[in-house]
XYZ file of C-alpha atoms in Angstrom:
714
model
C -14.465 -29.379 -21.394
C -13.225 -25.925 -20.458
C -10.147 -24.973 -22.441
C -7.216 -22.555 -21.851
C -8.352 -19.105 -22.891
C -11.789 -19.304 -21.280
C -9.988 -19.177 -17.958
C -6.261 -18.518 -17.489
C -4.081 -21.603 -18.072
C -2.451 -21.194 -14.686
C -5.727 -21.236 -12.717
C -6.132 -25.047 -12.228
C -2.470 -25.302 -11.216
C -2.913 -22.500 -8.689
C -5.984 -24.271 -7.292
C -4.031 -27.526 -6.957
C -1.190 -25.729 -5.171
C -3.659 -24.062 -2.788
C -5.507 -27.276 -1.909
C -2.795 -29.947 -1.907
C 0.315 -28.027 -0.870
C -1.044 -25.206 1.291
C -4.290 -26.483 2.888
C -4.157 -30.301 2.940
C -1.075 -30.546 5.207
C -2.905 -28.378 7.782
C -6.055 -30.528 7.882
C -6.695 -33.675 9.900
C -6.904 -36.684 7.623
C -8.539 -38.653 10.442
C -11.771 -36.810 9.673
C -13.590 -39.013 7.133
C -15.101 -36.210 5.033
C -11.782 -34.350 4.817
C -10.001 -37.513 3.750
C -12.640 -38.342 1.150
C -12.654 -34.755 -0.160
C -8.888 -34.617 -0.686
C -8.885 -37.981 -2.481
C -11.995 -37.043 -4.461
C -10.566 -33.775 -5.757
C -7.358 -35.517 -6.859
C -9.445 -38.168 -8.636
C -11.457 -35.461 -10.441
C -8.278 -33.772 -11.656
C -6.951 -37.123 -12.891
C -10.199 -37.985 -14.722
C -10.246 -34.474 -16.250
C -6.703 -35.034 -17.526
C -7.548 -38.506 -18.887
C -10.482 -37.128 -20.880
C -8.337 -34.348 -22.356
C -5.513 -36.748 -23.236
C -7.883 -39.139 -24.942
C -10.225 -36.752 -26.762
C -7.826 -33.969 -27.760
C -4.440 -35.638 -28.223
C -4.981 -39.312 -29.162
C -8.237 -39.833 -31.052
C -7.280 -37.273 -33.714
C -4.110 -39.307 -34.477
C -4.830 -42.041 -37.040
C -3.316 -45.474 -36.515
C -1.642 -45.506 -39.930
C 1.255 -47.784 -39.064
C 3.886 -45.056 -38.869
C 6.339 -45.074 -36.001
C 5.083 -41.713 -34.692
C 1.381 -42.646 -34.639
C 2.109 -46.064 -33.104
C 4.147 -44.414 -30.368
C 1.363 -41.886 -29.621
C -1.157 -44.673 -29.018
C 1.275 -46.920 -27.120
C 2.391 -44.069 -24.881
C -1.241 -43.104 -24.208
C -2.124 -46.705 -23.315
C 0.774 -46.927 -20.835
C -0.101 -43.585 -19.305
C -3.768 -44.553 -18.897
C -2.836 -47.852 -17.226
C -0.689 -46.022 -14.709
C -3.451 -43.460 -14.227
C -6.054 -46.154 -13.547
C -3.701 -47.715 -10.995
C -3.315 -44.288 -9.374
C -7.078 -43.690 -9.303
C -7.760 -47.037 -7.623
C -4.984 -46.284 -5.158
C -6.478 -42.856 -4.298
C -9.937 -44.393 -3.910
C -8.441 -46.909 -1.482
C -6.716 -44.152 0.524
C -9.987 -42.221 0.892
C -10.935 -44.471 3.833
C -8.875 -45.680 6.766
C -9.606 -47.713 9.894
C -7.789 -47.553 13.218
C -8.409 -50.512 15.537
C -6.107 -49.535 18.415
C -9.062 -48.836 20.735
C -10.556 -52.231 19.875
C -7.225 -53.906 20.643
C -7.111 -52.089 24.010
C -10.580 -53.450 24.736
C -9.412 -56.924 23.672
C -6.584 -56.758 26.184
C -8.902 -55.632 28.981
C -11.267 -58.474 28.114
C -8.352 -60.931 28.145
C -7.327 -59.975 31.682
C -10.915 -60.460 32.867
C -11.040 -64.074 31.648
C -9.927 -67.229 33.382
C -7.474 -69.350 31.357
C -9.982 -72.122 30.721
C -12.482 -69.718 29.094
C -9.994 -68.327 26.569
C -9.850 -69.803 23.049
C -7.058 -72.312 22.495
C -4.452 -71.491 19.850
C -2.302 -73.703 17.635
C 0.841 -71.868 16.523
C 2.166 -73.053 13.177
C 5.767 -72.204 12.257
C 6.157 -73.173 8.610
C 9.722 -73.947 7.535
C 11.509 -75.469 4.573
C 15.235 -74.666 4.407
C 15.894 -72.073 7.131
C 18.839 -72.606 9.465
C 18.441 -72.938 13.224
C 19.855 -69.465 13.911
C 16.762 -68.097 12.118
C 14.212 -70.643 13.380
C 15.285 -70.580 17.016
C 14.229 -66.956 17.472
C 10.781 -67.726 16.076
C 10.286 -70.779 18.294
C 11.537 -68.927 21.384
C 9.203 -66.018 20.611
C 6.224 -68.368 20.330
C 7.090 -70.026 23.657
C 7.449 -66.595 25.290
C 3.905 -65.512 24.365
C 1.983 -64.291 27.405
C -1.097 -66.442 26.804
C -2.082 -69.692 28.531
C -3.675 -71.987 25.939
C -1.121 -72.436 23.165
C 0.578 -75.374 21.479
C 3.596 -74.616 19.284
C 4.089 -76.712 16.146
C 7.072 -76.589 13.795
C 5.915 -77.673 10.321
C 9.056 -78.975 8.638
C 8.870 -79.408 4.870
C 12.623 -79.944 4.781
C 12.563 -83.376 6.500
C 15.500 -82.487 8.769
C 16.303 -84.805 11.658
C 18.410 -82.174 13.423
C 15.325 -79.930 13.571
C 13.319 -82.749 15.138
C 15.989 -82.984 17.841
C 15.997 -79.227 18.436
C 12.203 -79.238 18.795
C 12.423 -82.056 21.327
C 14.906 -80.023 23.384
C 12.543 -77.035 23.482
C 9.415 -79.111 24.052
C 7.528 -78.083 20.911
C 5.695 -80.320 18.470
C 7.534 -81.355 15.339
C 5.354 -82.183 12.309
C 6.741 -83.728 9.131
C 4.334 -84.674 6.337
C 4.903 -87.537 3.908
C 5.111 -85.299 0.809
C 5.615 -81.631 -0.120
C 2.598 -81.156 -2.372
C 1.295 -77.563 -2.717
C 4.263 -76.059 -0.807
C 3.334 -73.889 2.185
C -0.437 -74.230 1.662
C -0.160 -78.021 1.700
C 2.086 -77.897 4.758
C -0.486 -75.859 6.710
C -3.409 -77.992 5.523
C -1.648 -81.131 6.741
C -1.119 -79.542 10.167
C -4.773 -78.436 10.256
C -5.833 -82.035 9.756
C -4.042 -83.284 12.901
C -4.521 -80.355 15.324
C -7.637 -79.162 17.113
C -7.349 -75.709 18.754
C -10.005 -73.008 18.233
C -7.660 -70.559 16.513
C -4.630 -70.991 14.264
C -1.716 -68.535 14.331
C 0.712 -68.817 11.402
C 4.270 -67.504 11.426
C 6.893 -67.721 8.739
C 10.148 -69.217 9.988
C 11.759 -65.795 10.556
C 8.992 -63.893 12.420
C 9.186 -63.451 16.189
C 5.993 -62.684 18.097
C 5.713 -59.908 20.651
C 4.597 -61.259 24.033
C 1.186 -59.566 23.936
C 0.349 -60.657 20.360
C -2.559 -62.884 21.369
C -3.782 -60.575 24.117
C -4.289 -57.846 21.502
C -5.831 -60.019 18.759
C -7.839 -62.945 20.170
C -10.650 -60.629 21.318
C -11.543 -59.798 17.707
C -12.973 -63.317 17.424
C -15.695 -62.449 19.932
C -17.538 -61.311 16.805
C -18.813 -64.544 15.280
C -18.200 -63.622 11.623
C -14.552 -62.665 12.113
C -12.570 -65.252 10.208
C -9.075 -63.769 10.114
C -6.919 -61.138 11.831
C -3.718 -59.864 10.222
C -1.029 -57.668 11.803
C 1.865 -55.931 9.989
C 5.076 -57.468 8.767
C 7.661 -55.339 10.503
C 11.351 -56.108 10.156
C 14.237 -55.828 12.560
C 16.752 -55.446 9.742
C 16.934 -53.027 6.837
C 15.785 -54.043 3.390
C 18.427 -54.153 0.611
C 17.338 -50.896 -1.025
C 17.623 -48.999 2.263
C 20.933 -50.654 3.080
C 22.482 -50.028 -0.340
C 21.467 -46.361 -0.354
C 22.309 -45.890 3.330
C 18.978 -44.115 3.977
C 17.370 -46.508 6.470
C 16.953 -43.711 9.039
C 15.678 -41.252 6.449
C 13.339 -43.131 4.126
C 10.681 -45.744 4.972
C 10.795 -48.908 2.869
C 7.999 -50.239 0.654
C 6.874 -52.814 3.199
C 6.515 -50.266 5.981
C 4.456 -48.041 3.698
C 2.266 -50.963 2.621
C 1.513 -52.207 6.119
C 1.189 -48.809 7.776
C -0.984 -47.120 5.160
C -2.242 -49.401 2.402
C -3.443 -52.222 4.660
C -5.073 -49.810 7.131
C -6.970 -48.241 4.227
C -7.935 -51.643 2.829
C -9.346 -52.440 6.261
C -11.430 -49.267 6.010
C -13.085 -50.821 2.944
C -13.345 -54.312 4.505
C -10.806 -55.887 2.144
C -7.808 -56.549 4.384
C -6.113 -59.837 3.558
C -3.802 -62.422 5.034
C -0.134 -61.840 4.259
C 1.051 -65.360 5.005
C 2.677 -64.681 8.375
C 1.461 -62.971 11.576
C -2.024 -64.148 10.635
C -4.543 -65.476 13.184
C -7.521 -67.420 11.791
C -10.615 -69.133 13.130
C -10.291 -72.870 12.561
C -13.992 -73.277 11.764
C -13.702 -70.567 9.070
C -10.778 -72.369 7.433
C -12.655 -75.664 7.620
C -15.728 -74.023 6.057
C -13.726 -73.080 2.939
C -11.980 -76.454 2.720
C -8.661 -75.357 4.207
C -6.017 -73.149 2.633
C -6.649 -72.949 -1.159
C -3.807 -74.444 -3.168
C -4.629 -72.987 -6.600
C -2.234 -70.017 -6.318
C 1.324 -69.574 -5.087
C -0.007 -66.602 -3.071
C -2.273 -68.816 -1.020
C -2.691 -66.148 1.641
C -4.496 -63.636 -0.606
C -6.613 -66.376 -2.181
C -7.616 -67.593 1.297
C -8.788 -64.075 2.138
C -10.800 -63.772 -1.089
C -12.567 -67.095 -0.440
C -13.302 -66.101 3.183
C -14.850 -62.813 2.026
C -16.760 -64.671 -0.666
C -18.305 -66.919 2.004
C -19.305 -63.991 4.213
C -16.452 -64.043 6.748
C -14.831 -60.790 7.889
C -11.119 -60.051 7.629
C -9.581 -57.666 10.179
C -6.322 -55.721 10.113
C -4.742 -54.460 13.342
C -2.067 -51.892 12.530
C 0.224 -52.680 15.449
C 3.748 -54.096 15.316
C 3.123 -57.306 17.215
C 5.803 -59.384 15.463
C 9.121 -58.708 13.814
C 10.751 -60.616 11.011
C 13.795 -60.850 8.825
C 13.608 -58.889 5.585
C 15.350 -60.435 2.558
C 19.034 -59.692 3.022
C 19.994 -59.245 -0.601
C 18.548 -58.045 -3.875
C 18.332 -61.555 -5.326
C 16.345 -62.807 -2.317
C 14.088 -59.751 -2.322
C 13.162 -60.089 -5.970
C 12.647 -63.843 -5.678
C 10.013 -62.912 -3.114
C 8.500 -60.050 -5.153
C 8.389 -62.161 -8.337
C 6.409 -64.807 -6.447
C 3.971 -62.136 -5.264
C 3.603 -60.787 -8.799
C 3.039 -64.237 -10.310
C 0.550 -65.140 -7.587
C -1.383 -61.901 -8.024
C -1.658 -62.462 -11.766
C -2.722 -66.090 -11.216
C -5.798 -64.791 -9.385
C -7.091 -63.387 -12.679
C -7.319 -66.929 -14.103
C -8.986 -68.673 -11.135
C -12.707 -69.284 -10.668
C -12.321 -68.047 -7.077
C -10.334 -65.015 -8.213
C -11.560 -61.417 -8.138
C -12.964 -61.463 -11.693
C -15.315 -64.428 -11.455
C -15.734 -65.445 -7.786
C -19.411 -65.355 -6.774
C -20.384 -63.378 -3.695
C -17.895 -60.501 -4.016
C -19.018 -56.892 -4.367
C -17.525 -54.411 -6.851
C -15.030 -52.872 -4.393
C -13.765 -56.289 -3.314
C -13.199 -57.281 -6.926
C -11.540 -53.962 -7.788
C -9.132 -53.917 -4.844
C -7.969 -57.503 -5.399
C -6.967 -56.898 -9.025
C -3.141 -57.021 -9.469
C -3.068 -53.523 -10.998
C 0.162 -52.426 -9.382
C 2.098 -55.501 -10.548
C 0.860 -55.214 -14.133
C 0.691 -51.445 -14.679
C 3.904 -50.509 -12.908
C 6.099 -53.220 -14.373
C 4.753 -53.014 -17.921
C 4.302 -49.258 -18.249
C 6.968 -47.637 -16.097
C 9.780 -48.833 -18.418
C 7.964 -47.064 -21.284
C 7.901 -43.864 -19.240
C 11.693 -44.149 -18.850
C 12.117 -44.942 -22.543
C 9.972 -41.992 -23.691
C 12.509 -39.160 -23.189
C 15.209 -41.207 -24.958
C 12.963 -41.669 -27.994
C 12.104 -37.996 -27.820
C 15.712 -36.806 -27.801
C 17.180 -39.289 -30.289
C 14.327 -40.008 -32.714
C 12.101 -36.996 -32.214
C 9.132 -39.223 -31.263
C 6.646 -37.195 -29.219
C 4.081 -38.913 -27.012
C 1.747 -35.895 -26.965
C 2.453 -34.166 -30.289
C -0.461 -31.703 -30.317
C -0.044 -30.385 -26.756
C 1.211 -26.873 -26.082
C 2.813 -25.528 -22.945
C -0.520 -23.975 -21.939
C -2.264 -27.332 -22.418
C 0.172 -29.066 -20.084
C -0.131 -26.286 -17.504
C -3.913 -26.413 -17.732
C -4.391 -30.211 -17.629
C -1.257 -32.190 -16.744
C 0.393 -30.116 -14.032
C -2.779 -29.913 -11.824
C -3.203 -33.679 -12.162
C 0.402 -34.370 -11.119
C 0.175 -31.946 -8.192
C -3.141 -33.449 -7.121
C -1.964 -37.048 -7.133
C 1.364 -36.218 -5.483
C -0.202 -33.892 -2.893
C -3.070 -36.247 -2.033
C -0.629 -39.105 -1.524
C 1.498 -36.970 0.788
C -1.535 -35.831 2.765
C -3.347 -39.179 3.059
C -0.321 -41.347 3.865
C 1.170 -41.337 7.362
C 4.493 -42.814 6.232
C 6.354 -40.155 4.269
C 8.928 -41.211 1.724
C 11.233 -39.401 -0.636
C 9.566 -39.144 -4.049
C 12.714 -39.759 -6.096
C 13.742 -42.828 -4.078
C 10.201 -44.231 -4.190
C 10.091 -43.832 -7.956
C 13.606 -45.241 -8.313
C 12.633 -48.279 -6.222
C 9.747 -48.994 -8.593
C 11.961 -48.552 -11.655
C 14.675 -50.738 -10.130
C 12.112 -53.450 -9.340
C 10.871 -53.380 -12.935
C 14.344 -54.476 -14.124
C 13.701 -57.842 -12.443
C 9.895 -58.116 -12.368
C 8.859 -57.089 -15.880
C 9.949 -60.437 -17.423
C 8.104 -62.334 -14.668
C 4.939 -60.270 -15.206
C 4.975 -60.743 -18.995
C 5.599 -64.476 -18.614
C 2.816 -64.827 -16.038
C 0.268 -63.071 -18.221
C 0.762 -65.733 -20.913
C 1.664 -68.754 -18.743
C 0.349 -67.963 -15.253
C 0.912 -71.421 -13.731
C 4.203 -72.354 -15.371
C 6.370 -71.410 -12.356
C 5.820 -72.958 -8.953
C 6.368 -71.730 -5.405
C 9.896 -70.484 -4.673
C 10.974 -70.025 -1.052
C 12.538 -66.672 -0.179
C 16.131 -67.273 1.032
C 16.526 -66.102 4.633
C 19.428 -65.816 7.015
C 22.136 -66.001 4.360
C 24.081 -62.765 4.372
C 25.991 -61.827 1.256
C 29.757 -62.106 1.552
C 31.717 -59.201 0.129
C 30.342 -56.695 -2.317
C 27.647 -57.940 -4.693
C 26.737 -56.091 -7.896
C 23.486 -56.329 -9.839
C 25.015 -56.242 -13.320
C 21.638 -55.938 -15.053
C 20.677 -52.862 -13.032
C 24.095 -51.284 -13.551
C 23.957 -51.816 -17.310
C 20.425 -50.430 -17.711
C 21.021 -47.474 -15.400
C 24.283 -46.423 -17.073
C 22.814 -46.852 -20.547
C 19.788 -44.695 -19.814
C 21.867 -42.024 -18.067
C 24.365 -41.927 -20.926
C 21.599 -41.775 -23.500
C 19.796 -38.986 -21.670
C 22.841 -36.788 -21.072
C 24.287 -37.184 -24.567
C 20.841 -36.716 -26.082
C 20.407 -33.385 -24.318
C 23.924 -32.329 -25.363
C 23.750 -33.279 -29.045
C 20.376 -31.595 -29.453
C 22.220 -28.360 -28.862
C 24.049 -28.979 -32.163
C 22.162 -27.588 -35.187
C 23.450 -30.391 -37.396
C 21.911 -33.085 -35.171
C 18.938 -31.393 -33.555
C 15.928 -33.767 -33.411
C 13.731 -31.663 -31.121
C 12.433 -28.142 -31.791
C 14.190 -25.616 -29.506
C 11.041 -24.530 -27.669
C 10.109 -28.168 -26.894
C 13.679 -29.019 -25.930
C 14.082 -26.125 -23.523
C 10.872 -26.729 -21.579
C 9.511 -30.169 -20.620
C 12.305 -32.267 -22.135
C 15.083 -30.825 -19.957
C 13.007 -31.202 -16.782
C 11.888 -34.716 -17.701
C 15.391 -35.691 -18.756
C 17.020 -34.384 -15.563
C 14.470 -36.205 -13.400
C 15.108 -39.402 -15.347
C 18.871 -39.091 -14.872
C 18.408 -38.567 -11.131
C 16.107 -41.591 -10.844
C 18.522 -43.779 -12.790
C 21.446 -42.615 -10.648
C 19.516 -43.721 -7.563
C 18.953 -47.080 -9.301
C 22.696 -47.292 -9.925
C 23.444 -46.776 -6.230
C 20.914 -49.474 -5.305
C 22.748 -52.000 -7.468
C 25.815 -52.229 -5.190
C 25.436 -54.408 -2.096
C 28.086 -54.147 0.581
C 29.094 -56.729 3.133
C 27.057 -56.491 6.337
C 29.247 -55.585 9.283
C 27.261 -57.484 11.905
C 26.007 -61.033 12.073
C 23.269 -60.142 14.606
C 20.963 -57.115 14.729
C 21.312 -54.565 17.523
C 18.293 -53.264 19.445
C 18.000 -49.998 21.349
C 16.778 -50.649 24.896
C 18.169 -47.802 27.107
C 17.597 -49.626 30.432
C 19.348 -49.471 33.780
C 20.876 -52.724 34.984
C 24.062 -53.678 36.855
C 27.503 -55.034 36.035
C 30.462 -56.407 37.970
C 34.128 -55.858 37.267
C 36.881 -57.196 39.530
C 34.399 -57.762 42.351
C 32.906 -54.258 42.217
C 29.197 -54.036 41.309
C 27.809 -50.837 39.753
C 24.825 -49.425 37.878
C 25.163 -49.278 34.106
C 23.042 -48.177 31.189
C 22.405 -51.021 28.794
C 22.025 -48.905 25.654
C 21.791 -51.377 22.799
C 22.056 -55.131 22.821
C 22.208 -58.115 20.485
C 22.460 -61.852 21.011
C 26.248 -61.567 20.895
C 27.016 -58.342 22.748
C 26.010 -54.912 23.983
C 26.895 -51.233 24.114
C 27.035 -50.031 27.713
C 27.089 -46.580 29.308
C 29.679 -47.349 31.995
C 31.191 -44.058 33.116
C 34.474 -42.174 32.788
C 36.502 -44.840 34.602
C 36.058 -47.698 32.189
C 37.558 -51.200 32.237
C 40.333 -51.779 29.727
C 39.777 -53.607 26.483
C 40.076 -57.339 27.125
C 38.744 -57.137 30.696
C 36.190 -59.763 31.735
C 32.968 -58.367 33.235
C 29.575 -59.774 34.237
C 26.416 -58.028 33.094
C 23.489 -58.551 35.511
C 20.272 -58.152 33.504
C 17.409 -58.295 35.985
C 14.878 -60.164 33.826
C 17.483 -62.413 32.155
C 20.288 -63.334 34.547
C 24.065 -63.024 34.754
C 25.879 -62.804 31.426
C 29.695 -63.020 31.308
C 31.249 -60.660 28.746
C 34.568 -59.288 27.514
C 35.192 -55.586 26.823
C 36.049 -55.229 23.132
C 36.252 -51.424 22.646
C 35.594 -48.030 24.130
C 32.725 -45.914 22.760
C 32.857 -42.133 23.010
C 33.728 -40.743 26.458
C 31.796 -43.073 28.781
C 30.763 -46.149 26.781
C 32.125 -49.625 26.215
C 31.346 -52.381 23.747
C 31.158 -55.879 25.204
C 31.041 -59.331 23.637
C 28.954 -61.879 25.512
C 30.741 -65.109 26.466
C 27.510 -66.975 27.129
C 27.538 -70.764 27.381
C 24.303 -71.418 29.311
C 21.615 -72.196 26.658
C 18.784 -71.248 29.036
C 20.192 -67.768 29.682
C 20.897 -67.393 25.958
C 17.269 -68.170 25.091
C 15.890 -65.898 27.786
C 18.110 -63.099 26.450
C 16.768 -63.878 22.979
C 13.206 -63.624 24.299
C 13.953 -60.296 25.988
C 15.497 -58.782 22.866
C 13.008 -59.988 20.283
C 9.624 -60.097 22.082
C 9.419 -56.691 23.777
C 9.022 -54.210 20.897
C 12.563 -52.885 21.045
C 13.469 -51.219 17.781
C 16.459 -52.090 15.687
C 19.412 -49.709 15.958
C 19.163 -48.835 12.261
C 15.368 -48.778 11.977
C 14.514 -45.742 14.092
C 13.014 -43.545 11.369
C 11.666 -40.115 12.232
C 8.151 -39.177 11.126
C 9.601 -36.565 8.796
C 12.503 -37.941 6.824
C 15.899 -36.265 6.847
C 15.574 -34.927 3.327
C 19.004 -33.281 3.335
C 20.598 -36.616 4.224
C 18.760 -38.328 1.384
C 19.957 -35.791 -1.172
C 23.505 -36.090 0.181
C 23.369 -39.864 -0.425
C 21.907 -39.414 -3.919
C 24.785 -37.029 -4.645
C 27.236 -39.777 -3.676
C 28.254 -38.473 -0.225
C 29.823 -41.170 1.996
C 28.036 -42.559 5.024
C 29.074 -40.756 8.196
C 29.753 -42.581 11.454
C 29.826 -40.797 14.794
C 29.710 -41.708 18.472
C 26.149 -42.069 19.856
C 24.903 -39.203 21.997
C 24.657 -41.258 25.187
C 28.422 -41.946 25.082
C 29.603 -38.329 24.793
C 30.148 -36.022 27.768
C 28.186 -34.449 29.322
C 26.171 -37.666 29.210
C 22.907 -38.436 30.923
C 22.496 -40.782 33.857
C 21.572 -44.237 32.551
C 18.016 -44.159 33.903
C 17.109 -40.680 32.689
C 16.055 -41.545 29.121
C 14.053 -44.744 28.764
C 13.790 -46.310 25.350
C 11.052 -44.818 23.138
C 9.147 -48.108 22.888
C 5.589 -48.456 21.651
C 4.371 -51.824 22.866
C 4.964 -54.265 25.688
C 7.821 -53.411 28.074
C 9.563 -56.119 30.093
C 9.064 -56.180 33.834
C 12.601 -55.514 35.093
C 11.648 -56.703 38.595
C 10.569 -60.158 37.403
C 12.785 -63.216 37.560
C 13.343 -65.101 34.281
C 11.440 -68.173 35.512
C 8.336 -66.049 36.061
C 8.751 -63.972 32.908
C 9.388 -66.879 30.511
C 8.171 -70.096 32.184
C 8.001 -72.122 28.937
C 11.708 -71.446 28.313
C 12.784 -72.861 31.657
C 13.906 -76.510 31.876
C 11.064 -78.747 33.036
C 11.537 -81.250 35.890
C 12.356 -84.780 34.706
C 8.849 -86.021 35.501
C 7.334 -83.280 33.332
C 9.835 -83.280 30.473
C 8.977 -86.869 29.558
C 5.287 -85.893 29.410
C 5.736 -82.919 27.097
C 3.717 -83.386 23.902
C 5.642 -84.196 20.753
C 3.936 -85.043 17.506
C 5.814 -86.428 14.522
C 3.622 -86.991 11.491
C-alpha cells in the first residue's frame, strides 16, 4: 500500500474533496454509470482505510491481556463492523429504480378496462387495540378508493363488539377469529382462508389509502411473476424526534429517508420487501408459500424473503399512495423499533432466513442481513465511549497513527462516505441530527439487540401504541442521564487535561483529533438531550394544507373564501378584511363535501379566521374525512423543502425557542384565494363533483340495499 511520503499526505484528501464535494453535487445521479462510479470510489477509499487500519495499526499490537491492547482490538472490531455496514449501504445505493412511468402506464391501462375485467381486491385492515378515531379514517379511506371490485374487511384481534357494530353501520365485513395465535400474521392468514379475491391489500389500522392507490398499483400484476407491490409509509404527523427538536420542516425523519431512498435502491437490486402495511399481494403467490410465515415477529420481511426464494418478484413503487400515523411518543416509537430489531435478528436463526434459505442469490442474502440493527446499536455506543476513555484513562484506539496517517487514510474515507451519501440520496438530512438520532435510539435498542442475539425468540409480538397522545411534558430519564453524563465527562475531561498535574493525553494528541472528536460528541449528545423532552401536542387532529376556493355564508350573505388548511374539527380561512367577529356562526360550503356549520374562534393575521366545525351529520363528517385524508394533501407541519433550512436546525441545536408567526396568506397584501393552488403531488379532488358521485360507498344505501350488504363474522 502506498504510504505518506511517496505522495503528499494531503493528496488523497484533496482528491476526495474534488470528487465528492466539488464534482458529485453537479452530476446527475440518475445516470447509472455516474451513480455506480461515485459509490464505487467511496467503497475503494473505505476498503483502503480498512486494510491500513488492520495491517498497520492492529496486527502489530499483541493481545497480551492489558487494558490498552484489549481496547485497541475492541475498538478496531467495532469500527470494522460499522465500516462493513457502510460498505453494504453504499453498494445498495449504487443502483436505484424509478417506477413512476410504469405506474402512469398502469393508470392508463386501468381506464381502458371494463370493471368486470379488473382483478378483484380484498382489503384487510388488521387491528388489535386501536380506538375508533384511528380506525374510522382507515375504513373511510378504503371505502373511498376509486376502484370497482373491492371488499373491505376489518380483521379484529381485539374481539370488540362495538367495532362489529361500527362495521355494520359502514357496510364493511367484520372478521373475528377464535384465537390470537401468531399475532398479525395469524390474523391475516385466517382472513385469507375465508376470502377469495385475486389480490390482497393490507393496511395497518392507522393507514389511509389515497383514492388512486389501486389504479397505480394493480397493473404491476399484469406480469405473471409479480407477487407483491409495496408503496411507502408516509405519515401525516411528525415523528417524536422531529417534534421534540422542532425541526419537522427542516430535517427529514428516518422513515422518509428509508422509503424515499433505501427502498428505491433495494428495488434497483430486486430486493424490495413488504413493510406490513400499504402492501398489495397476489393471492396465488401467498397460497404458493403457505400463507404469511409465522416464524418471525417481522412477518412482512420473512414473507418477502420466501417469495423471492420461490421465484416471485417484489416491486416497490416510490409514490405516497397512503398516509399513516407515526408513533406519537418516544416509548411507542421504540416499542416499534425494538420489534423490528428483534425480528431482523430472528431471521438469522430461521431456515428460511437470509443465511440458509435455498434459492437466494448472494445479493439477496447480503441485503437481508440485519447489519444496521446489530452494527449500529452494538458499536456506536463504543464510538461515543472512546473519547471519554481517551481523555480520562489515556486509552488510544489507534496508538501508532500519526496526523499524516489520519490525513492520508482516514480523512479521505470519511469524506468519501459522507459525500457519496449526500450525492446518492435524494432526501437530505442534517448530519449531526442523523447521528444523534442513531445514538439516541441505541439507548433503548442496544439491550434488545444483545438479548435477541442470545435469545432471539424469547419476546413475542408487541403492538405499537397508536392514537394515544402524551399528556403534559414527558421526559426520557434514561436519555437525559446518559446525555448529561457523557457531556459532563467530555467537557471536564478536555478541561482537566489542560492541567499538568492531571494530563492523561500528550499535548499534540490532545490539541488535534481529541478536541474535534470531543466537541462533535458534545454536540451530538446535546441533540440527544433535546430529543428526550416531549411536549404536549397542541392539537388533537392534524391540519392539512389545501389552498382551495370554496364559499361560505355569514348572516345570509354568501361569499368566496380561501380554504387554506383544514382538519376534521376546523379550518383556517382566508376571508377578507371585513371578518366576522369571534363567536359568529358561519356555514362553510365545500363543493365536494357539503355544507358544514362552524363557529369563528379567532382571527389570523390581517384577513384570516380560524373556525371550529359544529358538524353533527355523520355522512358529511365522513365525506370531509375522505376529502382530507385521501387526496394527497400534505400535513401543515410536514412540508419539508428539498434543501433543509440548515440555519434553523443549528438555531434549535443551540437552544433557540420555536418561533410562531402568521402564515403568509393571512398577511396584507394577500393573494386572492384562487391564485395559489396547493402544491399537491397526487390525486386532486374534483371540486365540481357532488359528494354522492365522489364517494358513493360512503353514502347511505337505500333500505332494500342496506339489508343485502355483505357482513362476515368469523
